[in-house]
Amino acid sequence: MNGTAKGELSSSLTEKLSRGNVLAKECPSRGILQDVTSRWGVLVLFSLLDGTHRFSELRKKITGISEKMLSQTLQALEADGFVLRIAHPVIPPHVEYRLTDQGGTVARKVGDLVNWIELNLEDILHSQKRFDECKARKES
Amino acid sequence: MNGTAKGELSSSLTEKLSRGNVLAKECPSRGILQDVTSRWGVLVLFSLLDGTHRFSELRKKITGISEKMLSQTLQALEADGFVLRIAHPVIPPHVEYRLTDQGGTVARKVGDLVNWIELNLEDILHSQKRFDECKARKES
DNA sequence: GTAAGTACGCACCTTTTGGTAAGTACTATT
DNA sequence: AATAGTACTTACCAAAAGGTGCGTACTTAC
Protein backbone atom coordinates (compact mmCIF):
# COMPACT_ATOMS: atom_id res chain seq x y z
CA MET A 1 0.00 0.00 0.00
CA ASN A 2 3.02 2.30 -0.14
CA GLY A 3 4.60 3.75 -3.25
CA THR A 4 6.93 0.86 -3.98
CA ALA A 5 5.82 -2.43 -5.43
CA LYS A 6 7.77 -4.66 -3.02
CA GLY A 7 8.29 -3.90 0.62
CA GLU A 8 11.89 -5.11 0.71
CA LEU A 9 13.66 -1.92 -0.24
CA SER A 10 12.53 1.58 0.57
CA SER A 11 11.89 3.84 -2.35
CA SER A 12 14.55 6.35 -1.36
CA LEU A 13 17.26 3.87 -2.25
CA THR A 14 15.43 2.04 -4.95
CA GLU A 15 14.19 4.81 -7.13
CA LYS A 16 17.32 6.94 -7.14
CA LEU A 17 18.27 6.00 -10.66
CA SER A 18 15.44 4.82 -12.81
CA ARG A 19 15.03 1.24 -11.80
CA GLY A 20 13.28 -1.23 -14.06
CA ASN A 21 10.00 -2.88 -13.20
CA VAL A 22 9.48 -6.25 -14.82
CA LEU A 23 5.84 -6.32 -13.87
CA ALA A 24 5.18 -3.40 -16.21
CA LYS A 25 4.35 -4.50 -19.73
CA GLU A 26 6.52 -2.01 -21.56
CA CYS A 27 9.60 -2.22 -19.36
CA PRO A 28 12.74 -3.16 -21.29
CA SER A 29 13.88 -5.25 -18.34
CA ARG A 30 11.54 -7.95 -19.58
CA GLY A 31 13.58 -8.28 -22.74
CA ILE A 32 16.85 -8.60 -20.85
CA LEU A 33 15.26 -11.13 -18.54
CA GLN A 34 14.24 -13.17 -21.53
CA ASP A 35 17.76 -13.18 -22.96
CA VAL A 36 19.02 -14.51 -19.66
CA THR A 37 16.23 -16.96 -18.89
CA SER A 38 15.62 -18.21 -22.41
CA ARG A 39 15.90 -21.92 -22.99
CA TRP A 40 19.46 -21.68 -24.31
CA GLY A 41 20.52 -18.49 -22.56
CA VAL A 42 20.43 -20.16 -19.17
CA LEU A 43 22.51 -23.07 -20.37
CA VAL A 44 25.10 -20.89 -22.08
CA LEU A 45 25.58 -18.73 -18.99
CA PHE A 46 25.75 -21.83 -16.83
CA SER A 47 28.35 -23.41 -19.10
CA LEU A 48 30.51 -20.32 -19.17
CA LEU A 49 30.66 -20.38 -15.38
CA ASP A 50 33.66 -22.64 -15.58
CA GLY A 51 35.72 -20.48 -17.84
CA THR A 52 36.38 -19.46 -21.40
CA HIS A 53 34.98 -21.69 -24.13
CA ARG A 54 35.19 -21.84 -27.87
CA PHE A 55 32.06 -22.00 -30.01
CA SER A 56 32.51 -25.68 -30.79
CA GLU A 57 33.19 -26.49 -27.15
CA LEU A 58 29.90 -24.95 -26.09
CA ARG A 59 28.15 -26.80 -28.86
CA LYS A 60 29.46 -30.10 -27.57
CA LYS A 61 28.88 -29.27 -23.93
CA ILE A 62 25.27 -28.15 -24.28
CA THR A 63 23.77 -31.29 -25.73
CA GLY A 64 21.03 -30.68 -28.24
CA ILE A 65 21.71 -27.04 -29.09
CA SER A 66 21.92 -26.17 -32.76
CA GLU A 67 24.60 -23.93 -34.22
CA LYS A 68 21.99 -21.38 -35.16
CA MET A 69 20.61 -21.11 -31.64
CA LEU A 70 24.05 -21.07 -30.07
CA SER A 71 25.27 -18.16 -32.16
CA GLN A 72 21.96 -16.37 -31.73
CA THR A 73 21.97 -16.56 -27.95
CA LEU A 74 25.67 -15.74 -27.73
CA GLN A 75 25.00 -12.58 -29.70
CA ALA A 76 22.11 -11.59 -27.47
CA LEU A 77 24.21 -12.12 -24.35
CA GLU A 78 27.08 -10.23 -25.92
CA ALA A 79 24.80 -7.33 -26.76
CA ASP A 80 23.61 -7.18 -23.16
CA GLY A 81 27.23 -7.07 -22.02
CA PHE A 82 27.16 -10.43 -20.28
CA VAL A 83 29.46 -12.28 -22.64
CA LEU A 84 32.73 -11.19 -24.19
CA ARG A 85 33.64 -12.42 -27.66
CA ILE A 86 37.33 -12.58 -28.50
CA ALA A 87 38.13 -13.39 -32.11
CA HIS A 88 41.73 -14.28 -32.94
CA PRO A 89 42.35 -13.33 -36.56
CA VAL A 90 43.74 -16.67 -37.69
CA ILE A 91 42.75 -19.35 -40.12
CA PRO A 92 40.96 -21.53 -39.30
CA PRO A 93 39.01 -19.11 -37.12
CA HIS A 94 39.52 -19.19 -33.38
CA VAL A 95 36.91 -17.43 -31.25
CA GLU A 96 36.63 -17.46 -27.51
CA TYR A 97 33.67 -16.64 -25.30
CA ARG A 98 33.82 -15.70 -21.67
CA LEU A 99 31.69 -13.96 -19.08
CA THR A 100 32.13 -10.26 -18.38
CA ASP A 101 32.03 -9.08 -14.76
CA GLN A 102 28.33 -8.36 -15.06
CA GLY A 103 27.85 -11.63 -16.86
CA GLY A 104 29.58 -13.44 -14.04
CA THR A 105 27.17 -11.94 -11.56
CA VAL A 106 24.06 -13.00 -13.47
CA ALA A 107 25.55 -16.36 -14.36
CA ARG A 108 26.17 -17.12 -10.70
CA LYS A 109 22.56 -16.30 -9.91
CA VAL A 110 21.37 -18.45 -12.76
CA GLY A 111 23.77 -21.19 -11.75
CA ASP A 112 22.40 -21.09 -8.25
CA LEU A 113 18.94 -21.77 -9.57
CA VAL A 114 20.14 -24.50 -11.90
CA ASN A 115 22.11 -26.24 -9.19
CA TRP A 116 19.16 -26.18 -6.84
CA ILE A 117 16.89 -27.71 -9.48
CA GLU A 118 19.46 -30.39 -10.30
CA LEU A 119 19.74 -31.31 -6.64
CA ASN A 120 16.02 -31.35 -5.97
CA LEU A 121 15.05 -32.99 -9.23
CA GLU A 122 13.80 -36.23 -7.69
CA ASP A 123 11.50 -34.38 -5.34
CA ILE A 124 10.05 -32.25 -8.09
CA LEU A 125 9.52 -35.24 -10.34
CA HIS A 126 7.60 -36.89 -7.52
CA SER A 127 5.40 -33.83 -7.17
CA GLN A 128 4.66 -33.96 -10.87
CA LYS A 129 3.69 -37.62 -10.67
CA ARG A 130 1.38 -37.03 -7.74
CA PHE A 131 -0.24 -34.10 -9.51
CA ASP A 132 -0.77 -36.08 -12.68
CA GLU A 133 -2.28 -39.01 -10.81
CA CYS A 134 -4.57 -36.69 -8.93
CA LYS A 135 -5.78 -35.13 -12.14
CA ALA A 136 -6.27 -38.50 -13.80
CA ARG A 137 -8.42 -39.68 -10.89
CA LYS A 138 -10.64 -36.64 -11.13
CA GLU A 139 -11.13 -37.05 -14.85
CA SER A 140 -12.18 -40.69 -14.61
CA MET B 1 39.01 -33.96 -16.00
CA ASN B 2 37.43 -35.77 -13.04
CA GLY B 3 34.11 -37.57 -13.09
CA THR B 4 31.98 -34.54 -12.29
CA ALA B 5 31.02 -31.89 -14.76
CA LYS B 6 31.74 -28.89 -12.54
CA GLY B 7 34.60 -28.73 -10.11
CA GLU B 8 32.63 -27.03 -7.35
CA LEU B 9 31.28 -30.08 -5.57
CA SER B 10 33.01 -33.43 -5.28
CA SER B 11 31.19 -36.37 -6.76
CA SER B 12 30.87 -38.21 -3.48
CA LEU B 13 28.39 -35.66 -2.24
CA THR B 14 26.88 -34.73 -5.55
CA GLU B 15 26.07 -38.04 -7.08
CA LYS B 16 24.64 -39.73 -4.01
CA LEU B 17 21.09 -39.46 -5.16
CA SER B 18 20.69 -39.19 -8.90
CA ARG B 19 21.29 -35.54 -9.54
CA GLY B 20 20.03 -33.92 -12.70
CA ASN B 21 22.27 -32.58 -15.41
CA VAL B 22 20.78 -29.75 -17.43
CA LEU B 23 23.49 -29.94 -20.01
CA ALA B 24 22.27 -33.37 -21.05
CA LYS B 25 19.65 -33.24 -23.76
CA GLU B 26 17.27 -35.81 -22.29
CA CYS B 27 17.44 -34.67 -18.68
CA PRO B 28 14.03 -33.81 -17.21
CA SER B 29 15.60 -30.97 -15.28
CA ARG B 30 15.46 -28.97 -18.48
CA GLY B 31 11.69 -29.14 -18.43
CA ILE B 32 11.48 -27.94 -14.84
CA LEU B 33 13.92 -25.17 -15.62
CA GLN B 34 11.71 -24.04 -18.43
CA ASP B 35 8.64 -23.92 -16.22
CA VAL B 36 10.56 -21.69 -13.83
CA THR B 37 12.35 -19.51 -16.35
CA SER B 38 9.57 -19.22 -18.88
CA ARG B 39 8.43 -15.75 -19.83
CA TRP B 40 5.48 -15.83 -17.45
CA GLY B 41 6.79 -18.36 -14.95
CA VAL B 42 9.46 -15.96 -13.74
CA LEU B 43 6.96 -13.16 -13.27
CA VAL B 44 4.44 -15.32 -11.44
CA LEU B 45 7.05 -16.62 -9.00
CA PHE B 46 8.35 -13.11 -8.52
CA SER B 47 4.87 -11.78 -7.84
CA LEU B 48 4.05 -14.49 -5.34
CA LEU B 49 7.15 -13.54 -3.36
CA ASP B 50 5.08 -11.03 -1.48
CA GLY B 51 2.37 -13.35 -0.34
CA THR B 52 -0.81 -15.07 -1.34
CA HIS B 53 -2.64 -13.74 -4.38
CA ARG B 54 -5.90 -14.46 -6.08
CA PHE B 55 -6.06 -15.17 -9.80
CA SER B 56 -7.41 -11.77 -10.68
CA GLU B 57 -4.83 -10.05 -8.49
CA LEU B 58 -2.00 -11.73 -10.36
CA ARG B 59 -3.62 -10.82 -13.64
CA LYS B 60 -3.66 -7.16 -12.68
CA LYS B 61 -0.20 -7.19 -11.16
CA ILE B 62 1.58 -8.82 -14.09
CA THR B 63 0.74 -6.33 -16.79
CA GLY B 64 0.17 -7.87 -20.19
CA ILE B 65 -0.42 -11.47 -19.18
CA SER B 66 -3.52 -13.13 -20.62
CA GLU B 67 -5.85 -15.29 -18.57
CA LYS B 68 -4.92 -18.29 -20.61
CA MET B 69 -1.21 -17.92 -19.98
CA LEU B 70 -1.70 -17.17 -16.32
CA SER B 71 -3.72 -20.30 -15.65
CA GLN B 72 -1.35 -22.34 -17.80
CA THR B 73 1.77 -21.27 -15.97
CA LEU B 74 0.09 -21.53 -12.58
CA GLN B 75 -0.79 -25.12 -13.37
CA ALA B 76 2.73 -25.94 -14.45
CA LEU B 77 4.16 -24.42 -11.27
CA GLU B 78 1.56 -26.24 -9.21
CA ALA B 79 2.46 -29.54 -10.84
CA ASP B 80 6.12 -28.99 -10.02
CA GLY B 81 5.16 -28.36 -6.42
CA PHE B 82 6.21 -24.71 -6.38
CA VAL B 83 2.77 -23.18 -6.07
CA LEU B 84 -0.12 -24.16 -3.85
CA ARG B 85 -3.66 -23.67 -5.08
CA ILE B 86 -6.36 -23.24 -2.45
CA ALA B 87 -9.91 -23.21 -3.77
CA HIS B 88 -12.64 -22.07 -1.39
CA PRO B 89 -15.88 -23.77 -2.42
CA VAL B 90 -17.99 -20.65 -2.62
CA ILE B 91 -19.87 -18.82 -5.27
CA PRO B 92 -18.54 -16.72 -6.89
CA PRO B 93 -15.31 -18.78 -6.87
CA HIS B 94 -12.48 -17.75 -4.60
CA VAL B 95 -9.07 -19.26 -5.31
CA GLU B 96 -5.78 -18.39 -3.70
CA TYR B 97 -2.26 -19.05 -4.89
CA ARG B 98 0.81 -19.10 -2.72
CA LEU B 99 4.34 -20.45 -2.83
CA THR B 100 5.18 -23.78 -1.24
CA ASP B 101 8.42 -24.09 0.74
CA GLN B 102 10.23 -25.33 -2.33
CA GLY B 103 8.54 -22.66 -4.39
CA GLY B 104 9.74 -20.03 -1.96
CA THR B 105 13.30 -21.21 -2.40
CA VAL B 106 13.22 -21.04 -6.18
CA ALA B 107 11.25 -17.81 -6.17
CA ARG B 108 13.88 -16.16 -4.00
CA LYS B 109 16.56 -17.24 -6.42
CA VAL B 110 14.54 -15.98 -9.35
CA GLY B 111 13.75 -12.79 -7.47
CA ASP B 112 17.41 -12.25 -6.86
CA LEU B 113 18.06 -12.34 -10.56
CA VAL B 114 15.13 -10.10 -11.36
CA ASN B 115 16.11 -7.53 -8.78
CA TRP B 116 19.65 -7.45 -10.07
CA ILE B 117 18.47 -6.88 -13.61
CA GLU B 118 16.07 -4.15 -12.52
CA LEU B 119 18.84 -2.37 -10.65
CA ASN B 120 21.39 -2.64 -13.44
CA LEU B 121 18.97 -1.96 -16.26
CA GLU B 122 20.50 1.35 -17.29
CA ASP B 123 23.95 -0.20 -17.61
CA ILE B 124 22.70 -3.07 -19.68
CA LEU B 125 20.74 -0.77 -21.95
CA HIS B 126 23.90 1.23 -22.53
CA SER B 127 25.76 -1.93 -23.48
CA GLN B 128 23.07 -2.76 -25.97
CA LYS B 129 23.27 0.68 -27.52
CA ARG B 130 27.03 0.47 -27.85
CA PHE B 131 26.79 -2.97 -29.39
CA ASP B 132 24.18 -1.86 -31.91
CA GLU B 133 26.17 1.20 -32.92
CA CYS B 134 29.27 -0.91 -33.32
CA LYS B 135 27.44 -3.31 -35.59
CA ALA B 136 25.89 -0.50 -37.60
CA ARG B 137 29.33 1.02 -38.21
CA LYS B 138 30.70 -2.26 -39.49
CA GLU B 139 27.80 -2.75 -41.86
CA SER B 140 28.12 0.67 -43.47
C1' DG C 1 42.46 -35.01 -53.58
C1' DT C 2 39.15 -35.89 -50.21
C1' DA C 3 37.38 -35.30 -45.69
C1' DA C 4 37.08 -32.85 -41.55
C1' DG C 5 37.32 -28.94 -38.59
C1' DT C 6 36.67 -23.82 -37.67
C1' DA C 7 32.78 -20.24 -36.81
C1' DC C 8 29.42 -18.89 -38.45
C1' DG C 9 25.05 -16.84 -42.05
C1' DC C 10 20.94 -17.76 -44.67
C1' DA C 11 16.64 -19.85 -46.34
C1' DC C 12 13.00 -22.86 -45.47
C1' DC C 13 10.01 -25.29 -42.67
C1' DT C 14 7.94 -27.09 -38.28
C1' DT C 15 6.84 -26.63 -33.50
C1' DT C 16 5.86 -24.09 -29.64
C1' DT C 17 4.20 -20.14 -27.51
C1' DG C 18 0.99 -16.76 -26.91
C1' DG C 19 -3.10 -13.66 -27.88
C1' DT C 20 -8.33 -13.05 -28.72
C1' DA C 21 -12.85 -13.89 -28.17
C1' DA C 22 -16.37 -16.55 -26.58
C1' DG C 23 -18.61 -19.50 -23.24
C1' DT C 24 -19.74 -21.33 -18.21
C1' DA C 25 -22.39 -20.99 -13.82
C1' DC C 26 -23.62 -18.35 -10.49
C1' DT C 27 -24.13 -13.93 -7.55
C1' DA C 28 -24.26 -9.17 -6.38
C1' DT C 29 -25.04 -4.64 -7.79
C1' DT C 30 -27.53 -1.01 -10.14
C1' DA D 1 -33.42 -6.84 -16.23
C1' DA D 2 -28.86 -5.88 -17.61
C1' DT D 3 -24.03 -5.57 -16.24
C1' DA D 4 -19.99 -6.88 -13.83
C1' DG D 5 -17.17 -9.94 -11.35
C1' DT D 6 -15.23 -14.66 -10.12
C1' DA D 7 -11.94 -18.34 -12.18
C1' DC D 8 -11.44 -20.49 -15.49
C1' DT D 9 -11.68 -23.56 -20.49
C1' DT D 10 -11.84 -24.13 -25.35
C1' DA D 11 -11.24 -23.08 -30.32
C1' DC D 12 -8.96 -20.57 -33.50
C1' DC D 13 -5.31 -17.83 -35.28
C1' DA D 14 -0.69 -15.11 -35.38
C1' DA D 15 3.95 -14.70 -33.93
C1' DA D 16 8.12 -16.32 -32.21
C1' DA D 17 11.36 -19.92 -31.39
C1' DG D 18 13.83 -23.44 -33.07
C1' DG D 19 15.66 -27.27 -36.33
C1' DT D 20 17.85 -28.74 -40.90
C1' DG D 21 20.68 -28.39 -44.44
C1' DC D 22 23.51 -25.79 -47.30
C1' DG D 23 27.22 -22.49 -48.25
C1' DT D 24 31.82 -20.00 -47.06
C1' DA D 25 36.97 -19.68 -46.97
C1' DC D 26 40.69 -21.64 -45.63
C1' DT D 27 43.80 -25.28 -43.44
C1' DT D 28 45.44 -29.65 -41.84
C1' DA D 29 45.45 -34.59 -41.74
C1' DC D 30 44.87 -38.85 -44.28
Coordinates of C-alpha atoms (C1' of nucleotides) in Angstrom, one line a residue:
Chain A
M1 CA 0.0 0.0 0.0
N2 CA 3.0 2.3 -0.1
G3 CA 4.6 3.7 -3.3
T4 CA 6.9 0.9 -4.0
A5 CA 5.8 -2.4 -5.4
K6 CA 7.8 -4.7 -3.0
G7 CA 8.3 -3.9 0.6
E8 CA 11.9 -5.1 0.7
L9 CA 13.7 -1.9 -0.2
S10 CA 12.5 1.6 0.6
S11 CA 11.9 3.8 -2.3
S12 CA 14.5 6.3 -1.4
L13 CA 17.3 3.9 -2.2
T14 CA 15.4 2.0 -4.9
E15 CA 14.2 4.8 -7.1
K16 CA 17.3 6.9 -7.1
L17 CA 18.3 6.0 -10.7
S18 CA 15.4 4.8 -12.8
R19 CA 15.0 1.2 -11.8
G20 CA 13.3 -1.2 -14.1
N21 CA 10.0 -2.9 -13.2
V22 CA 9.5 -6.2 -14.8
L23 CA 5.8 -6.3 -13.9
A24 CA 5.2 -3.4 -16.2
K25 CA 4.4 -4.5 -19.7
E26 CA 6.5 -2.0 -21.6
C27 CA 9.6 -2.2 -19.4
P28 CA 12.7 -3.2 -21.3
S29 CA 13.9 -5.2 -18.3
R30 CA 11.5 -7.9 -19.6
G31 CA 13.6 -8.3 -22.7
I32 CA 16.8 -8.6 -20.9
L33 CA 15.3 -11.1 -18.5
Q34 CA 14.2 -13.2 -21.5
D35 CA 17.8 -13.2 -23.0
V36 CA 19.0 -14.5 -19.7
T37 CA 16.2 -17.0 -18.9
S38 CA 15.6 -18.2 -22.4
R39 CA 15.9 -21.9 -23.0
W40 CA 19.5 -21.7 -24.3
G41 CA 20.5 -18.5 -22.6
V42 CA 20.4 -20.2 -19.2
L43 CA 22.5 -23.1 -20.4
V44 CA 25.1 -20.9 -22.1
L45 CA 25.6 -18.7 -19.0
F46 CA 25.7 -21.8 -16.8
S47 CA 28.3 -23.4 -19.1
L48 CA 30.5 -20.3 -19.2
L49 CA 30.7 -20.4 -15.4
D50 CA 33.7 -22.6 -15.6
G51 CA 35.7 -20.5 -17.8
T52 CA 36.4 -19.5 -21.4
H53 CA 35.0 -21.7 -24.1
R54 CA 35.2 -21.8 -27.9
F55 CA 32.1 -22.0 -30.0
S56 CA 32.5 -25.7 -30.8
E57 CA 33.2 -26.5 -27.2
L58 CA 29.9 -24.9 -26.1
R59 CA 28.1 -26.8 -28.9
K60 CA 29.5 -30.1 -27.6
K61 CA 28.9 -29.3 -23.9
I62 CA 25.3 -28.2 -24.3
T63 CA 23.8 -31.3 -25.7
G64 CA 21.0 -30.7 -28.2
I65 CA 21.7 -27.0 -29.1
S66 CA 21.9 -26.2 -32.8
E67 CA 24.6 -23.9 -34.2
K68 CA 22.0 -21.4 -35.2
M69 CA 20.6 -21.1 -31.6
L70 CA 24.1 -21.1 -30.1
S71 CA 25.3 -18.2 -32.2
Q72 CA 22.0 -16.4 -31.7
T73 CA 22.0 -16.6 -27.9
L74 CA 25.7 -15.7 -27.7
Q75 CA 25.0 -12.6 -29.7
A76 CA 22.1 -11.6 -27.5
L77 CA 24.2 -12.1 -24.4
E78 CA 27.1 -10.2 -25.9
A79 CA 24.8 -7.3 -26.8
D80 CA 23.6 -7.2 -23.2
G81 CA 27.2 -7.1 -22.0
F82 CA 27.2 -10.4 -20.3
V83 CA 29.5 -12.3 -22.6
L84 CA 32.7 -11.2 -24.2
R85 CA 33.6 -12.4 -27.7
I86 CA 37.3 -12.6 -28.5
A87 CA 38.1 -13.4 -32.1
H88 CA 41.7 -14.3 -32.9
P89 CA 42.3 -13.3 -36.6
V90 CA 43.7 -16.7 -37.7
I91 CA 42.7 -19.3 -40.1
P92 CA 41.0 -21.5 -39.3
P93 CA 39.0 -19.1 -37.1
H94 CA 39.5 -19.2 -33.4
V95 CA 36.9 -17.4 -31.3
E96 CA 36.6 -17.5 -27.5
Y97 CA 33.7 -16.6 -25.3
R98 CA 33.8 -15.7 -21.7
L99 CA 31.7 -14.0 -19.1
T100 CA 32.1 -10.3 -18.4
D101 CA 32.0 -9.1 -14.8
Q102 CA 28.3 -8.4 -15.1
G103 CA 27.9 -11.6 -16.9
G104 CA 29.6 -13.4 -14.0
T105 CA 27.2 -11.9 -11.6
V106 CA 24.1 -13.0 -13.5
A107 CA 25.5 -16.4 -14.4
R108 CA 26.2 -17.1 -10.7
K109 CA 22.6 -16.3 -9.9
V110 CA 21.4 -18.4 -12.8
G111 CA 23.8 -21.2 -11.7
D112 CA 22.4 -21.1 -8.3
L113 CA 18.9 -21.8 -9.6
V114 CA 20.1 -24.5 -11.9
N115 CA 22.1 -26.2 -9.2
W116 CA 19.2 -26.2 -6.8
I117 CA 16.9 -27.7 -9.5
E118 CA 19.5 -30.4 -10.3
L119 CA 19.7 -31.3 -6.6
N120 CA 16.0 -31.4 -6.0
L121 CA 15.1 -33.0 -9.2
E122 CA 13.8 -36.2 -7.7
D123 CA 11.5 -34.4 -5.3
I124 CA 10.1 -32.2 -8.1
L125 CA 9.5 -35.2 -10.3
H126 CA 7.6 -36.9 -7.5
S127 CA 5.4 -33.8 -7.2
Q128 CA 4.7 -34.0 -10.9
K129 CA 3.7 -37.6 -10.7
R130 CA 1.4 -37.0 -7.7
F131 CA -0.2 -34.1 -9.5
D132 CA -0.8 -36.1 -12.7
E133 CA -2.3 -39.0 -10.8
C134 CA -4.6 -36.7 -8.9
K135 CA -5.8 -35.1 -12.1
A136 CA -6.3 -38.5 -13.8
R137 CA -8.4 -39.7 -10.9
K138 CA -10.6 -36.6 -11.1
E139 CA -11.1 -37.0 -14.8
S140 CA -12.2 -40.7 -14.6
Chain B
M1 CA 39.0 -34.0 -16.0
N2 CA 37.4 -35.8 -13.0
G3 CA 34.1 -37.6 -13.1
T4 CA 32.0 -34.5 -12.3
A5 CA 31.0 -31.9 -14.8
K6 CA 31.7 -28.9 -12.5
G7 CA 34.6 -28.7 -10.1
E8 CA 32.6 -27.0 -7.3
L9 CA 31.3 -30.1 -5.6
S10 CA 33.0 -33.4 -5.3
S11 CA 31.2 -36.4 -6.8
S12 CA 30.9 -38.2 -3.5
L13 CA 28.4 -35.7 -2.2
T14 CA 26.9 -34.7 -5.5
E15 CA 26.1 -38.0 -7.1
K16 CA 24.6 -39.7 -4.0
L17 CA 21.1 -39.5 -5.2
S18 CA 20.7 -39.2 -8.9
R19 CA 21.3 -35.5 -9.5
G20 CA 20.0 -33.9 -12.7
N21 CA 22.3 -32.6 -15.4
V22 CA 20.8 -29.7 -17.4
L23 CA 23.5 -29.9 -20.0
A24 CA 22.3 -33.4 -21.1
K25 CA 19.6 -33.2 -23.8
E26 CA 17.3 -35.8 -22.3
C27 CA 17.4 -34.7 -18.7
P28 CA 14.0 -33.8 -17.2
S29 CA 15.6 -31.0 -15.3
R30 CA 15.5 -29.0 -18.5
G31 CA 11.7 -29.1 -18.4
I32 CA 11.5 -27.9 -14.8
L33 CA 13.9 -25.2 -15.6
Q34 CA 11.7 -24.0 -18.4
D35 CA 8.6 -23.9 -16.2
V36 CA 10.6 -21.7 -13.8
T37 CA 12.4 -19.5 -16.4
S38 CA 9.6 -19.2 -18.9
R39 CA 8.4 -15.8 -19.8
W40 CA 5.5 -15.8 -17.4
G41 CA 6.8 -18.4 -14.9
V42 CA 9.5 -16.0 -13.7
L43 CA 7.0 -13.2 -13.3
V44 CA 4.4 -15.3 -11.4
L45 CA 7.1 -16.6 -9.0
F46 CA 8.4 -13.1 -8.5
S47 CA 4.9 -11.8 -7.8
L48 CA 4.0 -14.5 -5.3
L49 CA 7.2 -13.5 -3.4
D50 CA 5.1 -11.0 -1.5
G51 CA 2.4 -13.3 -0.3
T52 CA -0.8 -15.1 -1.3
H53 CA -2.6 -13.7 -4.4
R54 CA -5.9 -14.5 -6.1
F55 CA -6.1 -15.2 -9.8
S56 CA -7.4 -11.8 -10.7
E57 CA -4.8 -10.1 -8.5
L58 CA -2.0 -11.7 -10.4
R59 CA -3.6 -10.8 -13.6
K60 CA -3.7 -7.2 -12.7
K61 CA -0.2 -7.2 -11.2
I62 CA 1.6 -8.8 -14.1
T63 CA 0.7 -6.3 -16.8
G64 CA 0.2 -7.9 -20.2
I65 CA -0.4 -11.5 -19.2
S66 CA -3.5 -13.1 -20.6
E67 CA -5.8 -15.3 -18.6
K68 CA -4.9 -18.3 -20.6
M69 CA -1.2 -17.9 -20.0
L70 CA -1.7 -17.2 -16.3
S71 CA -3.7 -20.3 -15.7
Q72 CA -1.4 -22.3 -17.8
T73 CA 1.8 -21.3 -16.0
L74 CA 0.1 -21.5 -12.6
Q75 CA -0.8 -25.1 -13.4
A76 CA 2.7 -25.9 -14.4
L77 CA 4.2 -24.4 -11.3
E78 CA 1.6 -26.2 -9.2
A79 CA 2.5 -29.5 -10.8
D80 CA 6.1 -29.0 -10.0
G81 CA 5.2 -28.4 -6.4
F82 CA 6.2 -24.7 -6.4
V83 CA 2.8 -23.2 -6.1
L84 CA -0.1 -24.2 -3.8
R85 CA -3.7 -23.7 -5.1
I86 CA -6.4 -23.2 -2.5
A87 CA -9.9 -23.2 -3.8
H88 CA -12.6 -22.1 -1.4
P89 CA -15.9 -23.8 -2.4
V90 CA -18.0 -20.7 -2.6
I91 CA -19.9 -18.8 -5.3
P92 CA -18.5 -16.7 -6.9
P93 CA -15.3 -18.8 -6.9
H94 CA -12.5 -17.7 -4.6
V95 CA -9.1 -19.3 -5.3
E96 CA -5.8 -18.4 -3.7
Y97 CA -2.3 -19.1 -4.9
R98 CA 0.8 -19.1 -2.7
L99 CA 4.3 -20.5 -2.8
T100 CA 5.2 -23.8 -1.2
D101 CA 8.4 -24.1 0.7
Q102 CA 10.2 -25.3 -2.3
G103 CA 8.5 -22.7 -4.4
G104 CA 9.7 -20.0 -2.0
T105 CA 13.3 -21.2 -2.4
V106 CA 13.2 -21.0 -6.2
A107 CA 11.2 -17.8 -6.2
R108 CA 13.9 -16.2 -4.0
K109 CA 16.6 -17.2 -6.4
V110 CA 14.5 -16.0 -9.4
G111 CA 13.7 -12.8 -7.5
D112 CA 17.4 -12.2 -6.9
L113 CA 18.1 -12.3 -10.6
V114 CA 15.1 -10.1 -11.4
N115 CA 16.1 -7.5 -8.8
W116 CA 19.6 -7.4 -10.1
I117 CA 18.5 -6.9 -13.6
E118 CA 16.1 -4.2 -12.5
L119 CA 18.8 -2.4 -10.7
N120 CA 21.4 -2.6 -13.4
L121 CA 19.0 -2.0 -16.3
E122 CA 20.5 1.4 -17.3
D123 CA 23.9 -0.2 -17.6
I124 CA 22.7 -3.1 -19.7
L125 CA 20.7 -0.8 -21.9
H126 CA 23.9 1.2 -22.5
S127 CA 25.8 -1.9 -23.5
Q128 CA 23.1 -2.8 -26.0
K129 CA 23.3 0.7 -27.5
R130 CA 27.0 0.5 -27.8
F131 CA 26.8 -3.0 -29.4
D132 CA 24.2 -1.9 -31.9
E133 CA 26.2 1.2 -32.9
C134 CA 29.3 -0.9 -33.3
K135 CA 27.4 -3.3 -35.6
A136 CA 25.9 -0.5 -37.6
R137 CA 29.3 1.0 -38.2
K138 CA 30.7 -2.3 -39.5
E139 CA 27.8 -2.8 -41.9
S140 CA 28.1 0.7 -43.5
Chain C
dG1 C1' 42.5 -35.0 -53.6
dT2 C1' 39.2 -35.9 -50.2
dA3 C1' 37.4 -35.3 -45.7
dA4 C1' 37.1 -32.8 -41.6
dG5 C1' 37.3 -28.9 -38.6
dT6 C1' 36.7 -23.8 -37.7
dA7 C1' 32.8 -20.2 -36.8
dC8 C1' 29.4 -18.9 -38.5
dG9 C1' 25.1 -16.8 -42.0
dC10 C1' 20.9 -17.8 -44.7
dA11 C1' 16.6 -19.9 -46.3
dC12 C1' 13.0 -22.9 -45.5
dC13 C1' 10.0 -25.3 -42.7
dT14 C1' 7.9 -27.1 -38.3
dT15 C1' 6.8 -26.6 -33.5
dT16 C1' 5.9 -24.1 -29.6
dT17 C1' 4.2 -20.1 -27.5
dG18 C1' 1.0 -16.8 -26.9
dG19 C1' -3.1 -13.7 -27.9
dT20 C1' -8.3 -13.1 -28.7
dA21 C1' -12.8 -13.9 -28.2
dA22 C1' -16.4 -16.5 -26.6
dG23 C1' -18.6 -19.5 -23.2
dT24 C1' -19.7 -21.3 -18.2
dA25 C1' -22.4 -21.0 -13.8
dC26 C1' -23.6 -18.3 -10.5
dT27 C1' -24.1 -13.9 -7.5
dA28 C1' -24.3 -9.2 -6.4
dT29 C1' -25.0 -4.6 -7.8
dT30 C1' -27.5 -1.0 -10.1
Chain D
dA1 C1' -33.4 -6.8 -16.2
dA2 C1' -28.9 -5.9 -17.6
dT3 C1' -24.0 -5.6 -16.2
dA4 C1' -20.0 -6.9 -13.8
dG5 C1' -17.2 -9.9 -11.4
dT6 C1' -15.2 -14.7 -10.1
dA7 C1' -11.9 -18.3 -12.2
dC8 C1' -11.4 -20.5 -15.5
dT9 C1' -11.7 -23.6 -20.5
dT10 C1' -11.8 -24.1 -25.3
dA11 C1' -11.2 -23.1 -30.3
dC12 C1' -9.0 -20.6 -33.5
dC13 C1' -5.3 -17.8 -35.3
dA14 C1' -0.7 -15.1 -35.4
dA15 C1' 3.9 -14.7 -33.9
dA16 C1' 8.1 -16.3 -32.2
dA17 C1' 11.4 -19.9 -31.4
dG18 C1' 13.8 -23.4 -33.1
dG19 C1' 15.7 -27.3 -36.3
dT20 C1' 17.8 -28.7 -40.9
dG21 C1' 20.7 -28.4 -44.4
dC22 C1' 23.5 -25.8 -47.3
dG23 C1' 27.2 -22.5 -48.2
dT24 C1' 31.8 -20.0 -47.1
dA25 C1' 37.0 -19.7 -47.0
dC26 C1' 40.7 -21.6 -45.6
dT27 C1' 43.8 -25.3 -43.4
dT28 C1' 45.4 -29.7 -41.8
dA29 C1' 45.4 -34.6 -41.7
dC30 C1' 44.9 -38.9 -44.3

